[in-house]
Every structure is written in structure tokens, then in C-alpha cells.
Short mmCIF file of C-alpha atoms in Angstrom, two decimals:
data_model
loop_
_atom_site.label_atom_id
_atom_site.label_comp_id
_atom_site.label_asym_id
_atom_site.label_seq_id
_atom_site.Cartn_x
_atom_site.Cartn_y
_atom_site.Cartn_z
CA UNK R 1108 -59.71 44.80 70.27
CA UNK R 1109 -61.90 47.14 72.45
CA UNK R 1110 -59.27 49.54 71.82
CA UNK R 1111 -59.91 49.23 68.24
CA UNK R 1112 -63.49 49.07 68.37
CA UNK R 1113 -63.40 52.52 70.19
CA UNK R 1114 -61.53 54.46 68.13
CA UNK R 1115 -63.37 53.32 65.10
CA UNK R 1116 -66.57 54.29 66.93
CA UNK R 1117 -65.08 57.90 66.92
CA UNK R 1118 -64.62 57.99 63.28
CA UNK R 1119 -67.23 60.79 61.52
CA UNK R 1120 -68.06 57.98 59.20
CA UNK R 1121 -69.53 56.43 62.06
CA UNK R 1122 -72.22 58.49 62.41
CA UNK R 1123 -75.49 58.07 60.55
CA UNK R 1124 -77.19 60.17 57.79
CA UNK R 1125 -79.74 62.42 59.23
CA UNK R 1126 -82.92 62.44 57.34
CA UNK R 1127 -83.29 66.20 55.12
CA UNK R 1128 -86.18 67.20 52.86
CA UNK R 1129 -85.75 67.59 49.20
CA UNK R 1130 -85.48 71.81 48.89
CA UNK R 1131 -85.86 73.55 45.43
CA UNK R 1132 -82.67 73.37 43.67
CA UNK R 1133 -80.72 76.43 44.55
CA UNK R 1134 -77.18 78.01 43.11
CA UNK R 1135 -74.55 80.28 43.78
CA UNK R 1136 -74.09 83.82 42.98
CA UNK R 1137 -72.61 82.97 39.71
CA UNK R 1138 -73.05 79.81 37.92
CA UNK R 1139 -69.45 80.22 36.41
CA UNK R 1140 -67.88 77.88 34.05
CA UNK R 1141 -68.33 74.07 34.44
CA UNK R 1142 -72.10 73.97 35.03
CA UNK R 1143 -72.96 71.18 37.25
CA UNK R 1144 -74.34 67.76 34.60
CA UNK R 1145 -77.90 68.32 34.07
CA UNK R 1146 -80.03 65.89 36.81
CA UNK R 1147 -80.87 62.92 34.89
CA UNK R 1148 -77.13 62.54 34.13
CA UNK R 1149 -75.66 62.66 37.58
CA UNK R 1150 -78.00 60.38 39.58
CA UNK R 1151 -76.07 57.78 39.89
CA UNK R 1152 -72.76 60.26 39.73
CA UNK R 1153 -70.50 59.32 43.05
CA UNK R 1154 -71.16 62.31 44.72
CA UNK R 1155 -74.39 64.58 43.71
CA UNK R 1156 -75.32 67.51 45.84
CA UNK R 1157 -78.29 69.41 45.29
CA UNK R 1158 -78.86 72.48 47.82
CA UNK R 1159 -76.51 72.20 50.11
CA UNK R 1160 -77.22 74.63 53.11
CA UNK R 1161 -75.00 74.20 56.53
CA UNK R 1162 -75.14 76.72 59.07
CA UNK R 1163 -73.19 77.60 62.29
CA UNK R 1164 -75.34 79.54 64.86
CA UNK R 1165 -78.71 80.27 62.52
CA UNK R 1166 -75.63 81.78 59.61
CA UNK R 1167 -75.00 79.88 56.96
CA UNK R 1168 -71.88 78.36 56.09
CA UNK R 1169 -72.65 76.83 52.25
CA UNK R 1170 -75.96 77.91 51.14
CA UNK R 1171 -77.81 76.23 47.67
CA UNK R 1172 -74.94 74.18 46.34
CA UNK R 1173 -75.20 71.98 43.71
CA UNK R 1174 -72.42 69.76 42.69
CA UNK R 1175 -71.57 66.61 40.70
CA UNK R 1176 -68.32 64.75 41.38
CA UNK R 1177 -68.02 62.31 37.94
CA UNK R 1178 -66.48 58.61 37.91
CA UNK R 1179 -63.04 58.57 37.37
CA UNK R 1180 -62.03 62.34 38.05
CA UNK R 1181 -59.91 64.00 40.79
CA UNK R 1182 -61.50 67.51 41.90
CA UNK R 1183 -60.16 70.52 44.13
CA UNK R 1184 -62.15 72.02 46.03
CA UNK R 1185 -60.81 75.19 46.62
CA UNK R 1186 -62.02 78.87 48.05
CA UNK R 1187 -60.29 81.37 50.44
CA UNK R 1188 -60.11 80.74 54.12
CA UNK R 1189 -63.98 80.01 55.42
CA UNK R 1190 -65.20 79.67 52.35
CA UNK R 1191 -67.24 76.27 53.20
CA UNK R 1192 -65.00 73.82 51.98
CA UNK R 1193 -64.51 71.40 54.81
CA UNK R 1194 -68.28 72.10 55.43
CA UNK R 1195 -69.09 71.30 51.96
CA UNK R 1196 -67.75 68.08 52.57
CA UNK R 1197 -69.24 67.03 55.91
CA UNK R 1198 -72.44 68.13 55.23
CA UNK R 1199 -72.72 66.33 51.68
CA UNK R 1200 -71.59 63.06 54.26
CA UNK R 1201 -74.09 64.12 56.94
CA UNK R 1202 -71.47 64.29 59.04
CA UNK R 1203 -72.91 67.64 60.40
CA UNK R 1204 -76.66 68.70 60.20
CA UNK R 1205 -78.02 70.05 57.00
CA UNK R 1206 -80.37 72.53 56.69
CA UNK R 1207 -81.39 72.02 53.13
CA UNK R 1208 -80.73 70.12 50.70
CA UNK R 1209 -79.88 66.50 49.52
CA UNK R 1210 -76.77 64.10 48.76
CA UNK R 1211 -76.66 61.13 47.08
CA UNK R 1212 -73.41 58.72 47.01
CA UNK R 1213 -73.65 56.43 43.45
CA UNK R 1214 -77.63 57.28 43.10
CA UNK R 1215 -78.28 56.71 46.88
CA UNK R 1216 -78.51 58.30 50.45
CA UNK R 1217 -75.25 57.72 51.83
CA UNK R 1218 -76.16 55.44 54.10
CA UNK R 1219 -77.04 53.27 52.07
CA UNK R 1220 -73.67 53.63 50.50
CA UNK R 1221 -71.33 54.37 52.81
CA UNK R 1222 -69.37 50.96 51.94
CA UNK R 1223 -68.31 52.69 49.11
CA UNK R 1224 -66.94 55.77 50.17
CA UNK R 1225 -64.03 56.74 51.91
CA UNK R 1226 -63.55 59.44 53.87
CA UNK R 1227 -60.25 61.04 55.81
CA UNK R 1228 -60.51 63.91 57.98
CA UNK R 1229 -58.31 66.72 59.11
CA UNK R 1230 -55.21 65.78 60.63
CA UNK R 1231 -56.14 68.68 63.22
CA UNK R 1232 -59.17 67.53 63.85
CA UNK R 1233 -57.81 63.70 65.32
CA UNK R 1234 -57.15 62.83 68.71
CA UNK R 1235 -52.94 61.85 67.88
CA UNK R 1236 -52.78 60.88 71.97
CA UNK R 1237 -54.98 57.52 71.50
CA UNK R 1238 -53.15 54.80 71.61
CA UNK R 1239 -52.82 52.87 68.48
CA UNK R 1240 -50.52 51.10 66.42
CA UNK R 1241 -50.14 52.66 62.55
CA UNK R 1242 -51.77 48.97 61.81
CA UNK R 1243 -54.48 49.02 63.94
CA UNK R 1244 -55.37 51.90 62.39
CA UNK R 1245 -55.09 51.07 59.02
CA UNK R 1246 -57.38 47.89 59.71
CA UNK R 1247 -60.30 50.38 60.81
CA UNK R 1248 -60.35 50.65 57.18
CA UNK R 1249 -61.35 47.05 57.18
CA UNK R 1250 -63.96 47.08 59.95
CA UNK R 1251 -66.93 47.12 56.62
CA UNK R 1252 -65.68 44.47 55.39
CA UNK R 1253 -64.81 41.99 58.38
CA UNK R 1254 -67.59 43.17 60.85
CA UNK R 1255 -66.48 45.70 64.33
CA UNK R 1256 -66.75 42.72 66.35
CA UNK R 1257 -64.52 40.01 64.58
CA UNK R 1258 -61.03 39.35 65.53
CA UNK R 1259 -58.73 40.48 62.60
CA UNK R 1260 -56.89 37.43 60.60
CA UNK R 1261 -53.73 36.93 58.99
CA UNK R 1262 -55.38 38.13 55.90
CA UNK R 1263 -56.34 41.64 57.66
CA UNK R 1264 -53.00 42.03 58.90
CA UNK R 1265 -51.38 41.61 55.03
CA UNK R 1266 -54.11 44.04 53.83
CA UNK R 1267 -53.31 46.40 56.45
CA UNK R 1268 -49.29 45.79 55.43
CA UNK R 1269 -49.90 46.18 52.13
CA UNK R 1270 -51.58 49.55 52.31
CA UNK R 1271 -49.22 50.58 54.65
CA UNK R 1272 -46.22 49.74 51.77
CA UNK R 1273 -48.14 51.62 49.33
CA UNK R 1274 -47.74 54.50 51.02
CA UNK R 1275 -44.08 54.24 51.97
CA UNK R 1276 -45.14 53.20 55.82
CA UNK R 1277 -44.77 49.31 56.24
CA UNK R 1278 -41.38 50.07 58.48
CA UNK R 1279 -43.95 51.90 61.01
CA UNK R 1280 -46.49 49.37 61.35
CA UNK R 1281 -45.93 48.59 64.56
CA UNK R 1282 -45.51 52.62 65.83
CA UNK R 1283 -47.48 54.13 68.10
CA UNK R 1284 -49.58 56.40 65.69
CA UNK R 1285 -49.17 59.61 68.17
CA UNK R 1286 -45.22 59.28 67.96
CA UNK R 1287 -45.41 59.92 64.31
CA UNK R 1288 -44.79 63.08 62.36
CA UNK R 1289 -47.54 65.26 60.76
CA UNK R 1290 -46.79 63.57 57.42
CA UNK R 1291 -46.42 60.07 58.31
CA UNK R 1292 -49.81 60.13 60.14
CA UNK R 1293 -51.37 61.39 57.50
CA UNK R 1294 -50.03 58.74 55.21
CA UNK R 1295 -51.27 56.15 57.80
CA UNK R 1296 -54.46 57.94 57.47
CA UNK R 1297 -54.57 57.76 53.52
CA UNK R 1298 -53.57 53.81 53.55
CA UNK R 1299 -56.98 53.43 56.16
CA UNK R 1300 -58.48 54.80 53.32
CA UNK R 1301 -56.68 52.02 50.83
CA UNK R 1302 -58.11 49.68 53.03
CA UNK R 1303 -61.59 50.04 52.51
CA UNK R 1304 -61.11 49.68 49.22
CA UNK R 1305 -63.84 52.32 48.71
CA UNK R 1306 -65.22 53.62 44.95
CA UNK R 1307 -65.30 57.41 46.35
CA UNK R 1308 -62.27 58.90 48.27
CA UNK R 1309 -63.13 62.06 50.33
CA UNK R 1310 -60.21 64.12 51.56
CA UNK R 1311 -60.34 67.02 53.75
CA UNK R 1312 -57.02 69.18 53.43
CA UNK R 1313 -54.58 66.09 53.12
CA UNK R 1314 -51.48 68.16 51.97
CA UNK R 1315 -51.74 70.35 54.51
CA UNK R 1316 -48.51 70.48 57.16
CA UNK R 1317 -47.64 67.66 55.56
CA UNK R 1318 -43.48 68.10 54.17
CA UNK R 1319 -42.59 67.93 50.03
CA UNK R 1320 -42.00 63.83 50.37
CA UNK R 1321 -45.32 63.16 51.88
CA UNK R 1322 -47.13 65.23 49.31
CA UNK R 1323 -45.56 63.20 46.55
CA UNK R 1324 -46.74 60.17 47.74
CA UNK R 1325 -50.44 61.40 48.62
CA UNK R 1326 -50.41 62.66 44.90
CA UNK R 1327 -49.03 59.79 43.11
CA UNK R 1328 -51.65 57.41 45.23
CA UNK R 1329 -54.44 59.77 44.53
CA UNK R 1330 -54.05 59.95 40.74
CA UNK R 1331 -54.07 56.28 40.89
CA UNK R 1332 -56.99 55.84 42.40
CA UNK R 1333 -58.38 58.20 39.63
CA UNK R 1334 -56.88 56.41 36.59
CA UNK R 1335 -57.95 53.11 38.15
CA UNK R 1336 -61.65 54.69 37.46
CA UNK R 1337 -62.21 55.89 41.48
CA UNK R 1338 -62.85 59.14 42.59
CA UNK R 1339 -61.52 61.44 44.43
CA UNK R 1340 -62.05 64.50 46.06
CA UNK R 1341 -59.77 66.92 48.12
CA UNK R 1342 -60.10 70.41 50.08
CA UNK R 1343 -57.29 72.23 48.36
CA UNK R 1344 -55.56 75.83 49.38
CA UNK R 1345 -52.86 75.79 46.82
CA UNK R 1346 -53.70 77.10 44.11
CA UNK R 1347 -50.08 76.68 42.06
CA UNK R 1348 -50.82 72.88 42.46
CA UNK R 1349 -54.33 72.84 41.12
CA UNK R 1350 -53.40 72.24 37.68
CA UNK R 1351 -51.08 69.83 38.10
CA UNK R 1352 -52.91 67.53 40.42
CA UNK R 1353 -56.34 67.98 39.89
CA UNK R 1354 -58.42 67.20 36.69
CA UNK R 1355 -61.10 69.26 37.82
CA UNK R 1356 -62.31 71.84 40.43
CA UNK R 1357 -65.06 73.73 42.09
CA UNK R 1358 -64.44 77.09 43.35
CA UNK R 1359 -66.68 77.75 46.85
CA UNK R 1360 -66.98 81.25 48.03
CA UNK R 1361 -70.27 80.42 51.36
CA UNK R 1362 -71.97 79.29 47.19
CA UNK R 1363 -70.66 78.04 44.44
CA UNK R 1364 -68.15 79.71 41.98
CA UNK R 1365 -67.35 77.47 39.37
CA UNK R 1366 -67.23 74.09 38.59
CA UNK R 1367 -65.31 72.05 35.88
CA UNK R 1368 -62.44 70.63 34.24
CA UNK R 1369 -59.70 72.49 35.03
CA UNK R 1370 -58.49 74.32 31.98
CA UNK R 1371 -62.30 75.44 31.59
CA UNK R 1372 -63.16 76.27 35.42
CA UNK R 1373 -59.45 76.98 36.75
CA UNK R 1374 -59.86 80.83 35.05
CA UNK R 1375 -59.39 84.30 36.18
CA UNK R 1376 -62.01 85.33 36.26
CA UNK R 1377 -63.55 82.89 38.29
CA UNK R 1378 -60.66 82.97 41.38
CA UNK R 1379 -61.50 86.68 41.16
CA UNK R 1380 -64.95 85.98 41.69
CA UNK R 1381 -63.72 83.59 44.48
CA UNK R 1382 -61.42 85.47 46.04
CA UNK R 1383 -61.80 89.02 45.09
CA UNK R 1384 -58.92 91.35 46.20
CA UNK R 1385 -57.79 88.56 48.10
CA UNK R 1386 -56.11 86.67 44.99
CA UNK R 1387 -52.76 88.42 43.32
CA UNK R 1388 -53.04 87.33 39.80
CA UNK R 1389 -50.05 88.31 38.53
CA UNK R 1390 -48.78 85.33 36.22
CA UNK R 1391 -52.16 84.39 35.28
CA UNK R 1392 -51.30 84.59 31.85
CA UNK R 1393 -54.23 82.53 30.58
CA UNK R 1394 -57.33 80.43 31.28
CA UNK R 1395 -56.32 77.10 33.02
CA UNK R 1396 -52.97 78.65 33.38
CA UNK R 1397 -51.87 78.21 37.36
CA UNK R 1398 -52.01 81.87 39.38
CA UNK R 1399 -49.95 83.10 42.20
CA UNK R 1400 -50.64 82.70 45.32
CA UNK R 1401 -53.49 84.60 47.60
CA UNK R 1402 -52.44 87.60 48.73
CA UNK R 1403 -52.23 87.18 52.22
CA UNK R 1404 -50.57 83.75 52.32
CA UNK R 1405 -47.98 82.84 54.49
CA UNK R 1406 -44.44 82.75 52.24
CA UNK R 1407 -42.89 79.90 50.79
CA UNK R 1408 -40.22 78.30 53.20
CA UNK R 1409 -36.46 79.17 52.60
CA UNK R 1410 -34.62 76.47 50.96
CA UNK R 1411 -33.58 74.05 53.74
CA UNK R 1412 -36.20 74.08 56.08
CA UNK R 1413 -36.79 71.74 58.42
CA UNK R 1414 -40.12 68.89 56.98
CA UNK R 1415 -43.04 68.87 58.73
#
């Protein structure tokens, strides 16, 4: 149980919401299609960011974002490579300092809500040598619920099965969670989610490294959170996918792009404004319609290649 208790303790949902002054509402450098609900409507929203400024050494990282993450929808968050995204999300969580700005989670300061929200890292950023069963982990998800300090039950351990099933892992329950692959942890990692049972799902990269099987799964599981009337969230590189995953997306370049349904948002014009000369657009045949892939990116793998 201390074992548990530990690595729980470790989690970045774990740490506290540090206290931020209200700042004058701030955008990007282009407002962009999708403008963010006007305030009165997205107070009690999920997620709500108003002025979002991180920064890394005195340089900013996000600076003056505003965004609004509705019930029920499933947003990208996409932007080239150091773009904010990741920061984007762990400063809306408080899970790094802010230096402006505010976030509220269902109308209120997410620590006051963060019962309700869900949140799964990157899979680079976890410490794979600890040493925990795939169901021990998934029953961190339940720690809200039960209380850190009480034994779990039968009833914890079906929870934690069930999850596990959902996402295709019940056979590894009882696997150490560092002798998994890439894509199997993270589909441990998505059914700890599951098992908070949360109304907000926060995902940071979850497709990436992961092989074609895995994403399936983490797809099919996240658009039925959404159509069960939860919300979801996910860092996103690819941008052929967007369309078909995502209902909706916000484009981050340090501010925000864009942000909007995706046949409104998902546009030229707006990636170019995102990316720049990094984006080849060739294929881009209309708004909403899916573009190629940045310039720059590594190349698809030949047919055959070995999962990750």
C-alpha cells in the first residue's frame, strides 16, 4: 500500500493550485476563426482559460490565452514543435506556475474541482522503473474516491479490471507496469483515467509512440467519453488525424491561432498562420479539409514495421 500511496503522491495532479491574480483578458496575434464563447457563456464551461501566461527562464512559453473547452466536445490542441501545447495544459491545471492569468474547471478554481477532472501525462515524462502492477496503477485512479489511506476492496479491484478490459488490458493486470510496451502503458495510463470516472479528460500527447492498434483503442475510448457528454482534450501533432478524431481544435503558436469546430477552425489559412513555412499544404483542397503533413516531419514508416 505504501507503494501505492507513493507513486500516487508523484502524480502532477497531486499538486495544489497556486493562487494567480485575475490579469486583463489578453489574446493572440490573431483571433482566427472559432472565437473563444463570450464570458458569461463559458463560466461554468469544463475548462475556461483566460490569460494564460507560462514562462521558462523570465521568456514566455504561452502568453494571453484565452480558451473555452465546451461539454461534450473532443478538441486538438495542436501547433508546431514548442508551440506551448503541453504548457498550455499544465499551466491551465497549475501544474506549473502561472504568470498571469486564470483557469476555472466547471465554473471553479481547480482545486476545488479536481474530482472531476482527469488528467494523463506524457508517457516520457513517467518514471516506467517503479514498481507497480498495471492494477495498482489503474486504482490510483480511484484514490478520490476511496481515500489514499484505505485499503482497496473487492469492489476497487473489479473497477480497476473493468477499466483495464475496456482498454484491451485485463490479461496484464497483474504485469509489472515497466515490462510493458510504449502502447500498452499508455493504455494502462488511459484506463487510470476511466477510473476516476472524471467529467473532464486531459491528455497530453497520448498517441504519441504509441503503434496503429493502440491508437484505435485510445480513439474509440475517447470519442466515447465525448458522446457520453464528457470532455476531452488532447495535445495533438498529426495533423491528417485532426479531422477525423477531433470535433474541434485550437491552433497554439507561444498565443493563440484559432479556435473552433473543426471544419470552421481546421483551415488554411489558419495552420499557415500556425506554422508558417513550416506546414506543406499541398492537398489542402478546402477549409476543414485534412493537410499534409509539416514539412519537416519525420516520414511515415514502411509497410511492415515493427509496433511501438
Amino acid at each position: 500500500m505504501r507503494l501505492l500511496e507513493s507513486f500516487a503522491a508523484r502524480s502532477p495532479l497531486s499538486q495544489a493550485l497556486p493562487a494567480s491574480a485575475r490579469p486583463p483578458l489578453a489574446q493572440g496575434p490573431e483571433r482566427g476563426a472559432g472565437a473563444t464563447p463570450a464570458p458569461d457563456a463559458a463560466a461554468d464551461a469544463p475548462l475556461c482559460v483566460r490569460g494564460l501566461t507560462v514562462a521558462y527562464g523570465g521568456k514566455p512559453a504561452v502568453f494571453g490565452v484565452d480558451a473555452t473547452l465546451p461539454a461534450g466536445s473532443m478538441t486538438a490542441i495542436v501547433g508546431p514543435n514548442g508551440a506551448g501545447k503541453s504548457t498550455f495544459l499544465k499551466g491551465a491545471l497549475g501544474v506549473i506556475p502561472r504568470v498571469a492569468g486564470e483557469a476555472t474547471v466547471f465554473g471553479k478554481p481547480f482545486a476545488r474541482a479536481r474530482h472531476r477532472v482527469a488528467y494523463v501525462p506524457q508517457r516520457a515524462s513517467v518514471d516506467w522503473d517503479f514498481p507497480a502492477l498495471a492494477e495498482d496503477v489503474v486504482m490510483m485512479g480511484l484514490y478520490p474516491r476511496m481515500g489514499l489511506f484505505r485499503l482497496p476492496g473487492r469492489r476497487h479491484r473489479e473497477t480497476a479490471r473493468a477499466c483495464l478490459a475496456r482498454v484491451g488490458m485485463e490479461a496484464f493486470a497483474e504485469r509489472q507496469i515497466g515490462q510493458l510496451s510504449g502502447g500498452q502503458q499508455q493504455r494502462v495510463f488511459l484506463a487510470r483515467a476511466l477510473a476516476q470516472d472524471a467529467d473532464l479528460y486531459l491528455l497530453d500527447e497520448p498517441f504519441a509512440g504509441v503503434d496503429a492498434a493502440t491508437e484505435t483503442v485510445l480513439v474509440s475510448v475517447l470519442q466515447s467519453l465525448r458522446d457520453a457528454g464528457r470532455t476531452v482534450a488532447c495535445v495533438h501533432h498529426d495533423l491528417s488525424t485532426v479531422a477525423a478524431y477531433f470535433d474541434r481544435v485550437l491552433l497554439l503558436n507561444g498565443a493563440r491561432i484559432a479556435e473552433g469546430p473543426v471544419a470552421e477552425t481546421f483551415t488554411e489559412a489558419n495552420l499557415q498562420a500556425a506554422y508558417g513555412g513550416r506546414l506543406a499544404t499541398a492537398g489542402l483542397a478546402a477549409p476543414g479539409a485534412i493537410p499534409a503533413t509539416p514539412a519537416g516531419s519525420p516520414p511515415a514508416p514502411p509497410p511492415g514495421a515493427a509496433a511501438r
